[in-house]
Amino acid sequence: MKLSLVVPCFNEESNVLRFFNEVVSVFKGAVSDYEIVFVNDGSTDNTQNELSAIYNNAPERVQVLSLSRNFGKEAAVYAGLSYAQGDLVCIIDADLQQHPEVVIDMLRTMAADDSIDCVAAYQENRKESKVMSAVKSCFYKFINKIADVDFVNGASDFRLMKRKMVDAVLSMSEYHRFSKGIFSWVGFNTVYVPYTVKEREFGETKWSFGKLLKYAIDGIISFSTFPLKLATGVGLATSFASVIYLIVVIIQKLFFGIDVPGYATIVVLVLFLGGMQLFCLGLLGEYISKIYVQVKNRPIFVLKEHLGKNVKKD
C-alpha cells in the first residue's frame, strides 16, 4: 500500500530539506512505497526554491504544489489531500515537531486492526505555558458541550487516514474549513495515540494567540448553532429584565411615592440594551458572513505550479 505524506509549508526554508532527509532516513527499511506532497502555501522566503531542489533530486518521491498566495493551513491541507495518491495519507508539519518516527507507530497501530480507519496523534504533555494550556483545555470542554461532534483535547491534524476517509473529507468542500471538526464529522473508526512534540530548531511558529482565537471561533461557528441560541436567550432575558424593572419602577412611584432618577437610569438601560443588540447582531453577522462567502463558490485554493508526475484525482 502506498503512503502519502501531506506537508503544508509556509516560510519553512530552513526545515523542508531537513524534513525530507529525516523521512528518507526513518522510512528506510520500514516503508518502501511512499510519496511526499509538499504544499507551498504562498511562502515569502526561499521555501519554493528549496522544494524545487528537493523535487529535482527525487522526482519519484516528491510532489510540490505551489499555491498562488497564502490561503492558510486548512486550504493547504485540502490541496495536499486532493493531489495525494496513496492508499494511506498522513498529514504532518514540516518543522519536525511532529516527527516521522511517529508515522511509523501510526502505521503499526493501523496494521494491527483492519477496522481502524484513522490513527490520530495527540499531545500527551503540552510544551507551552500553563495559561495557554488552560485556555485550550477550556475551549475543548466548551466546544464539546455545544457541538454535534466530539473533539479530543490535544489532537491536531497530525493523523494517518485510509483512502476512504480521505475521500470523505474531500467531499466536504466547504470554504471555511475546520479540519478537527471535519475529521470527527465524517465519522470512521479513529484511534488516538499519544506523542511528544519535538522542539522547533529553525523558524518561528505561525500560530499567535490572535490566530488561535480566530481559529477557535471559526470552529465553534462551523460546528454549532449554540451562539445563535445564546443570542436568542440573551434577547429574551434582557426583555424580561426590562419588564421586571418597569414593574418595580411603577410600584415604587405609585405605592411608595419614591422618585426614580430618570437620566442616569435611561443612559444605563440604553447602553445595556444597545450593547446586547450589537452583540446579538454580531453573532448573526458571523454566520451570515460565512454563508455569503460560501455561496460565491470560490475555490478553496488556487494552484500556481505543480511539480510531480501524478495528476489530481477525479
mmCIF file with all atom_site columns, N, CA, C and O in Angstrom, residues 164-198:
data_model
loop_
_atom_site.group_PDB
_atom_site.id
_atom_site.type_symbol
_atom_site.label_atom_id
_atom_site.label_alt_id
_atom_site.label_comp_id
_atom_site.label_asym_id
_atom_site.label_entity_id
_atom_site.label_seq_id
_atom_site.pdbx_PDB_ins_code
_atom_site.Cartn_x
_atom_site.Cartn_y
_atom_site.Cartn_z
_atom_site.occupancy
_atom_site.B_iso_or_equiv
_atom_site.pdbx_formal_charge
_atom_site.auth_seq_id
_atom_site.auth_comp_id
_atom_site.auth_asym_id
_atom_site.auth_atom_id
_atom_site.pdbx_PDB_model_num
ATOM 1   N N  . LYS A 1 164 ? -10.561 5.816  1.985  1.00 0.00 ? 164 LYS A N  1
ATOM 2   C CA . LYS A 1 164 ? -11.999 6.072  2.045  1.00 0.00 ? 164 LYS A CA 1
ATOM 3   C C  . LYS A 1 164 ? -12.328 7.253  2.959  1.00 0.00 ? 164 LYS A C  1
ATOM 4   O O  . LYS A 1 164 ? -13.267 8.007  2.690  1.00 0.00 ? 164 LYS A O  1
ATOM 5   N N  . MET A 1 165 ? -11.540 7.443  4.008  1.00 0.00 ? 165 MET A N  1
ATOM 6   C CA . MET A 1 165 ? -11.768 8.598  4.873  1.00 0.00 ? 165 MET A CA 1
ATOM 7   C C  . MET A 1 165 ? -11.283 9.871  4.196  1.00 0.00 ? 165 MET A C  1
ATOM 8   O O  . MET A 1 165 ? -11.923 10.923 4.312  1.00 0.00 ? 165 MET A O  1
ATOM 9   N N  . VAL A 1 166 ? -10.163 9.792  3.493  1.00 0.00 ? 166 VAL A N  1
ATOM 10  C CA . VAL A 1 166 ? -9.654  10.957 2.769  1.00 0.00 ? 166 VAL A CA 1
ATOM 11  C C  . VAL A 1 166 ? -10.681 11.438 1.745  1.00 0.00 ? 166 VAL A C  1
ATOM 12  O O  . VAL A 1 166 ? -10.953 12.637 1.619  1.00 0.00 ? 166 VAL A O  1
ATOM 13  N N  . ASP A 1 167 ? -11.270 10.491 1.012  1.00 0.00 ? 167 ASP A N  1
ATOM 14  C CA . ASP A 1 167 ? -12.278 10.856 0.018  1.00 0.00 ? 167 ASP A CA 1
ATOM 15  C C  . ASP A 1 167 ? -13.492 11.508 0.675  1.00 0.00 ? 167 ASP A C  1
ATOM 16  O O  . ASP A 1 167 ? -14.094 12.439 0.116  1.00 0.00 ? 167 ASP A O  1
ATOM 17  N N  . ALA A 1 168 ? -13.860 11.032 1.859  1.00 0.00 ? 168 ALA A N  1
ATOM 18  C CA . ALA A 1 168 ? -14.991 11.619 2.580  1.00 0.00 ? 168 ALA A CA 1
ATOM 19  C C  . ALA A 1 168 ? -14.675 13.054 2.995  1.00 0.00 ? 168 ALA A C  1
ATOM 20  O O  . ALA A 1 168 ? -15.525 13.951 2.897  1.00 0.00 ? 168 ALA A O  1
ATOM 21  N N  . VAL A 1 169 ? -13.451 13.286 3.458  1.00 0.00 ? 169 VAL A N  1
ATOM 22  C CA . VAL A 1 169 ? -13.029 14.638 3.849  1.00 0.00 ? 169 VAL A CA 1
ATOM 23  C C  . VAL A 1 169 ? -13.037 15.566 2.634  1.00 0.00 ? 169 VAL A C  1
ATOM 24  O O  . VAL A 1 169 ? -13.486 16.717 2.709  1.00 0.00 ? 169 VAL A O  1
ATOM 25  N N  . LEU A 1 170 ? -12.563 15.068 1.495  1.00 0.00 ? 170 LEU A N  1
ATOM 26  C CA . LEU A 1 170 ? -12.522 15.880 0.279  1.00 0.00 ? 170 LEU A CA 1
ATOM 27  C C  . LEU A 1 170 ? -13.918 16.204 -0.238 1.00 0.00 ? 170 LEU A C  1
ATOM 28  O O  . LEU A 1 170 ? -14.123 17.229 -0.907 1.00 0.00 ? 170 LEU A O  1
ATOM 29  N N  . SER A 1 171 ? -14.880 15.332 0.058  1.00 0.00 ? 171 SER A N  1
ATOM 30  C CA . SER A 1 171 ? -16.249 15.586 -0.401 1.00 0.00 ? 171 SER A CA 1
ATOM 31  C C  . SER A 1 171 ? -16.875 16.774 0.325  1.00 0.00 ? 171 SER A C  1
ATOM 32  O O  . SER A 1 171 ? -17.853 17.346 -0.151 1.00 0.00 ? 171 SER A O  1
ATOM 33  N N  . MET A 1 172 ? -16.312 17.139 1.470  1.00 0.00 ? 172 MET A N  1
ATOM 34  C CA . MET A 1 172 ? -16.806 18.300 2.209  1.00 0.00 ? 172 MET A CA 1
ATOM 35  C C  . MET A 1 172 ? -16.030 19.532 1.745  1.00 0.00 ? 172 MET A C  1
ATOM 36  O O  . MET A 1 172 ? -15.025 19.926 2.333  1.00 0.00 ? 172 MET A O  1
ATOM 37  N N  . SER A 1 173 ? -16.511 20.133 0.687  1.00 0.00 ? 173 SER A N  1
ATOM 38  C CA . SER A 1 173 ? -15.776 21.220 0.035  1.00 0.00 ? 173 SER A CA 1
ATOM 39  C C  . SER A 1 173 ? -16.186 22.595 0.546  1.00 0.00 ? 173 SER A C  1
ATOM 40  O O  . SER A 1 173 ? -16.286 23.556 -0.226 1.00 0.00 ? 173 SER A O  1
ATOM 41  N N  . GLU A 1 174 ? -16.429 22.702 1.853  1.00 0.00 ? 174 GLU A N  1
ATOM 42  C CA . GLU A 1 174 ? -16.790 24.000 2.412  1.00 0.00 ? 174 GLU A CA 1
ATOM 43  C C  . GLU A 1 174 ? -15.580 24.930 2.424  1.00 0.00 ? 174 GLU A C  1
ATOM 44  O O  . GLU A 1 174 ? -14.453 24.491 2.649  1.00 0.00 ? 174 GLU A O  1
ATOM 45  N N  . TYR A 1 175 ? -15.831 26.208 2.201  1.00 0.00 ? 175 TYR A N  1
ATOM 46  C CA . TYR A 1 175 ? -14.735 27.175 2.068  1.00 0.00 ? 175 TYR A CA 1
ATOM 47  C C  . TYR A 1 175 ? -14.069 27.432 3.416  1.00 0.00 ? 175 TYR A C  1
ATOM 48  O O  . TYR A 1 175 ? -12.842 27.420 3.522  1.00 0.00 ? 175 TYR A O  1
ATOM 49  N N  . HIS A 1 176 ? -14.861 27.704 4.441  1.00 0.00 ? 176 HIS A N  1
ATOM 50  C CA . HIS A 1 176 ? -14.314 27.933 5.782  1.00 0.00 ? 176 HIS A CA 1
ATOM 51  C C  . HIS A 1 176 ? -14.133 26.566 6.448  1.00 0.00 ? 176 HIS A C  1
ATOM 52  O O  . HIS A 1 176 ? -15.087 25.975 6.938  1.00 0.00 ? 176 HIS A O  1
ATOM 53  N N  . ARG A 1 177 ? -12.898 26.090 6.479  1.00 0.00 ? 177 ARG A N  1
ATOM 54  C CA . ARG A 1 177 ? -12.649 24.725 6.916  1.00 0.00 ? 177 ARG A CA 1
ATOM 55  C C  . ARG A 1 177 ? -12.113 24.704 8.352  1.00 0.00 ? 177 ARG A C  1
ATOM 56  O O  . ARG A 1 177 ? -11.279 25.526 8.740  1.00 0.00 ? 177 ARG A O  1
ATOM 57  N N  . PHE A 1 178 ? -12.618 23.757 9.108  1.00 0.00 ? 178 PHE A N  1
ATOM 58  C CA . PHE A 1 178 ? -12.124 23.491 10.452 1.00 0.00 ? 178 PHE A CA 1
ATOM 59  C C  . PHE A 1 178 ? -11.894 21.991 10.506 1.00 0.00 ? 178 PHE A C  1
ATOM 60  O O  . PHE A 1 178 ? -12.788 21.211 10.819 1.00 0.00 ? 178 PHE A O  1
ATOM 61  N N  . SER A 1 179 ? -10.669 21.592 10.159 1.00 0.00 ? 179 SER A N  1
ATOM 62  C CA . SER A 1 179 ? -10.377 20.177 9.925  1.00 0.00 ? 179 SER A CA 1
ATOM 63  C C  . SER A 1 179 ? -10.669 19.291 11.129 1.00 0.00 ? 179 SER A C  1
ATOM 64  O O  . SER A 1 179 ? -11.137 18.159 10.979 1.00 0.00 ? 179 SER A O  1
ATOM 65  N N  . LYS A 1 180 ? -10.379 19.775 12.329 1.00 0.00 ? 180 LYS A N  1
ATOM 66  C CA . LYS A 1 180 ? -10.644 18.965 13.524 1.00 0.00 ? 180 LYS A CA 1
ATOM 67  C C  . LYS A 1 180 ? -12.104 18.536 13.566 1.00 0.00 ? 180 LYS A C  1
ATOM 68  O O  . LYS A 1 180 ? -12.422 17.393 13.915 1.00 0.00 ? 180 LYS A O  1
ATOM 69  N N  . GLY A 1 181 ? -12.985 19.452 13.224 1.00 0.00 ? 181 GLY A N  1
ATOM 70  C CA . GLY A 1 181 ? -14.404 19.128 13.210 1.00 0.00 ? 181 GLY A CA 1
ATOM 71  C C  . GLY A 1 181 ? -14.781 18.240 12.035 1.00 0.00 ? 181 GLY A C  1
ATOM 72  O O  . GLY A 1 181 ? -15.595 17.326 12.170 1.00 0.00 ? 181 GLY A O  1
ATOM 73  N N  . ILE A 1 182 ? -14.185 18.506 10.878 1.00 0.00 ? 182 ILE A N  1
ATOM 74  C CA . ILE A 1 182 ? -14.483 17.713 9.681  1.00 0.00 ? 182 ILE A CA 1
ATOM 75  C C  . ILE A 1 182 ? -14.076 16.260 9.889  1.00 0.00 ? 182 ILE A C  1
ATOM 76  O O  . ILE A 1 182 ? -14.812 15.327 9.534  1.00 0.00 ? 182 ILE A O  1
ATOM 77  N N  . PHE A 1 183 ? -12.888 16.050 10.467 1.00 0.00 ? 183 PHE A N  1
ATOM 78  C CA . PHE A 1 183 ? -12.425 14.682 10.719 1.00 0.00 ? 183 PHE A CA 1
ATOM 79  C C  . PHE A 1 183 ? -13.394 13.930 11.623 1.00 0.00 ? 183 PHE A C  1
ATOM 80  O O  . PHE A 1 183 ? -13.636 12.732 11.436 1.00 0.00 ? 183 PHE A O  1
ATOM 81  N N  . SER A 1 184 ? -13.942 14.616 12.607 1.00 0.00 ? 184 SER A N  1
ATOM 82  C CA . SER A 1 184 ? -14.892 13.974 13.511 1.00 0.00 ? 184 SER A CA 1
ATOM 83  C C  . SER A 1 184 ? -16.251 13.785 12.838 1.00 0.00 ? 184 SER A C  1
ATOM 84  O O  . SER A 1 184 ? -16.909 12.757 13.019 1.00 0.00 ? 184 SER A O  1
ATOM 85  N N  . TRP A 1 185 ? -16.659 14.770 12.052 1.00 0.00 ? 185 TRP A N  1
ATOM 86  C CA . TRP A 1 185 ? -17.990 14.738 11.439 1.00 0.00 ? 185 TRP A CA 1
ATOM 87  C C  . TRP A 1 185 ? -18.144 13.589 10.454 1.00 0.00 ? 185 TRP A C  1
ATOM 88  O O  . TRP A 1 185 ? -19.212 12.958 10.380 1.00 0.00 ? 185 TRP A O  1
ATOM 89  N N  . VAL A 1 186 ? -17.108 13.304 9.660  1.00 0.00 ? 186 VAL A N  1
ATOM 90  C CA . VAL A 1 186 ? -17.227 12.245 8.645  1.00 0.00 ? 186 VAL A CA 1
ATOM 91  C C  . VAL A 1 186 ? -17.297 10.865 9.294  1.00 0.00 ? 186 VAL A C  1
ATOM 92  O O  . VAL A 1 186 ? -17.638 9.875  8.636  1.00 0.00 ? 186 VAL A O  1
ATOM 93  N N  . GLY A 1 187 ? -16.974 10.785 10.562 1.00 0.00 ? 187 GLY A N  1
ATOM 94  C CA . GLY A 1 187 ? -17.052 9.512  11.255 1.00 0.00 ? 187 GLY A CA 1
ATOM 95  C C  . GLY A 1 187 ? -15.802 8.675  11.059 1.00 0.00 ? 187 GLY A C  1
ATOM 96  O O  . GLY A 1 187 ? -14.696 9.189  11.092 1.00 0.00 ? 187 GLY A O  1
ATOM 97  N N  . PHE A 1 188 ? -15.971 7.386  10.830 1.00 0.00 ? 188 PHE A N  1
ATOM 98  C CA . PHE A 1 188 ? -14.899 6.402  10.681 1.00 0.00 ? 188 PHE A CA 1
ATOM 99  C C  . PHE A 1 188 ? -14.261 6.104  12.049 1.00 0.00 ? 188 PHE A C  1
ATOM 100 O O  . PHE A 1 188 ? -14.224 6.930  12.949 1.00 0.00 ? 188 PHE A O  1
ATOM 101 N N  . ASN A 1 189 ? -13.748 4.909  12.125 1.00 0.00 ? 189 ASN A N  1
ATOM 102 C CA . ASN A 1 189 ? -13.159 4.421  13.370 1.00 0.00 ? 189 ASN A CA 1
ATOM 103 C C  . ASN A 1 189 ? -11.782 5.045  13.572 1.00 0.00 ? 189 ASN A C  1
ATOM 104 O O  . ASN A 1 189 ? -10.852 4.755  12.830 1.00 0.00 ? 189 ASN A O  1
ATOM 105 N N  . THR A 1 190 ? -11.665 5.889  14.578 1.00 0.00 ? 190 THR A N  1
ATOM 106 C CA . THR A 1 190 ? -10.425 6.618  14.835 1.00 0.00 ? 190 THR A CA 1
ATOM 107 C C  . THR A 1 190 ? -9.825  6.206  16.173 1.00 0.00 ? 190 THR A C  1
ATOM 108 O O  . THR A 1 190 ? -10.526 6.162  17.186 1.00 0.00 ? 190 THR A O  1
ATOM 109 N N  . VAL A 1 191 ? -8.533  5.917  16.145 1.00 0.00 ? 191 VAL A N  1
ATOM 110 C CA . VAL A 1 191 ? -7.790  5.580  17.361 1.00 0.00 ? 191 VAL A CA 1
ATOM 111 C C  . VAL A 1 191 ? -6.809  6.706  17.643 1.00 0.00 ? 191 VAL A C  1
ATOM 112 O O  . VAL A 1 191 ? -6.123  7.193  16.727 1.00 0.00 ? 191 VAL A O  1
ATOM 113 N N  . TYR A 1 192 ? -6.721  7.122  18.899 1.00 0.00 ? 192 TYR A N  1
ATOM 114 C CA . TYR A 1 192 ? -5.838  8.221  19.279 1.00 0.00 ? 192 TYR A CA 1
ATOM 115 C C  . TYR A 1 192 ? -4.613  7.679  20.007 1.00 0.00 ? 192 TYR A C  1
ATOM 116 O O  . TYR A 1 192 ? -4.732  6.872  20.930 1.00 0.00 ? 192 TYR A O  1
ATOM 117 N N  . VAL A 1 193 ? -3.450  8.122  19.553 1.00 0.00 ? 193 VAL A N  1
ATOM 118 C CA . VAL A 1 193 ? -2.200  7.680  20.171 1.00 0.00 ? 193 VAL A CA 1
ATOM 119 C C  . VAL A 1 193 ? -1.426  8.910  20.645 1.00 0.00 ? 193 VAL A C  1
ATOM 120 O O  . VAL A 1 193 ? -1.419  9.948  19.984 1.00 0.00 ? 193 VAL A O  1
ATOM 121 N N  . PRO A 1 194 ? -0.768  8.826  21.801 1.00 0.00 ? 194 PRO A N  1
ATOM 122 C CA . PRO A 1 194 ? -0.010  9.977  22.313 1.00 0.00 ? 194 PRO A CA 1
ATOM 123 C C  . PRO A 1 194 ? 1.326   10.139 21.602 1.00 0.00 ? 194 PRO A C  1
ATOM 124 O O  . PRO A 1 194 ? 1.913   9.173  21.109 1.00 0.00 ? 194 PRO A O  1
ATOM 125 N N  . TYR A 1 195 ? 1.794   11.374 21.530 1.00 0.00 ? 195 TYR A N  1
ATOM 126 C CA . TYR A 1 195 ? 3.136   11.632 21.020 1.00 0.00 ? 195 TYR A CA 1
ATOM 127 C C  . TYR A 1 195 ? 3.695   12.866 21.714 1.00 0.00 ? 195 TYR A C  1
ATOM 128 O O  . TYR A 1 195 ? 2.949   13.669 22.281 1.00 0.00 ? 195 TYR A O  1
ATOM 129 N N  . THR A 1 196 ? 5.002   12.986 21.662 1.00 0.00 ? 196 THR A N  1
ATOM 130 C CA . THR A 1 196 ? 5.677   14.120 22.280 1.00 0.00 ? 196 THR A CA 1
ATOM 131 C C  . THR A 1 196 ? 6.182   15.062 21.207 1.00 0.00 ? 196 THR A C  1
ATOM 132 O O  . THR A 1 196 ? 6.887   14.644 20.274 1.00 0.00 ? 196 THR A O  1
ATOM 133 N N  . VAL A 1 197 ? 5.819   16.311 21.314 1.00 0.00 ? 197 VAL A N  1
ATOM 134 C CA . VAL A 1 197 ? 6.237   17.305 20.322 1.00 0.00 ? 197 VAL A CA 1
ATOM 135 C C  . VAL A 1 197 ? 7.725   17.600 20.476 1.00 0.00 ? 197 VAL A C  1
ATOM 136 O O  . VAL A 1 197 ? 8.216   17.840 21.584 1.00 0.00 ? 197 VAL A O  1
ATOM 137 N N  . LYS A 1 198 ? 8.445   17.589 19.366 1.00 0.00 ? 198 LYS A N  1
ATOM 138 C CA . LYS A 1 198 ? 9.859   17.933 19.371 1.00 0.00 ? 198 LYS A CA 1
ATOM 139 C C  . LYS A 1 198 ? 10.030  19.456 19.409 1.00 0.00 ? 198 LYS A C  1
ATOM 140 O O  . LYS A 1 198 ? 9.129   20.214 19.055 1.00 0.00 ? 198 LYS A O  1
#
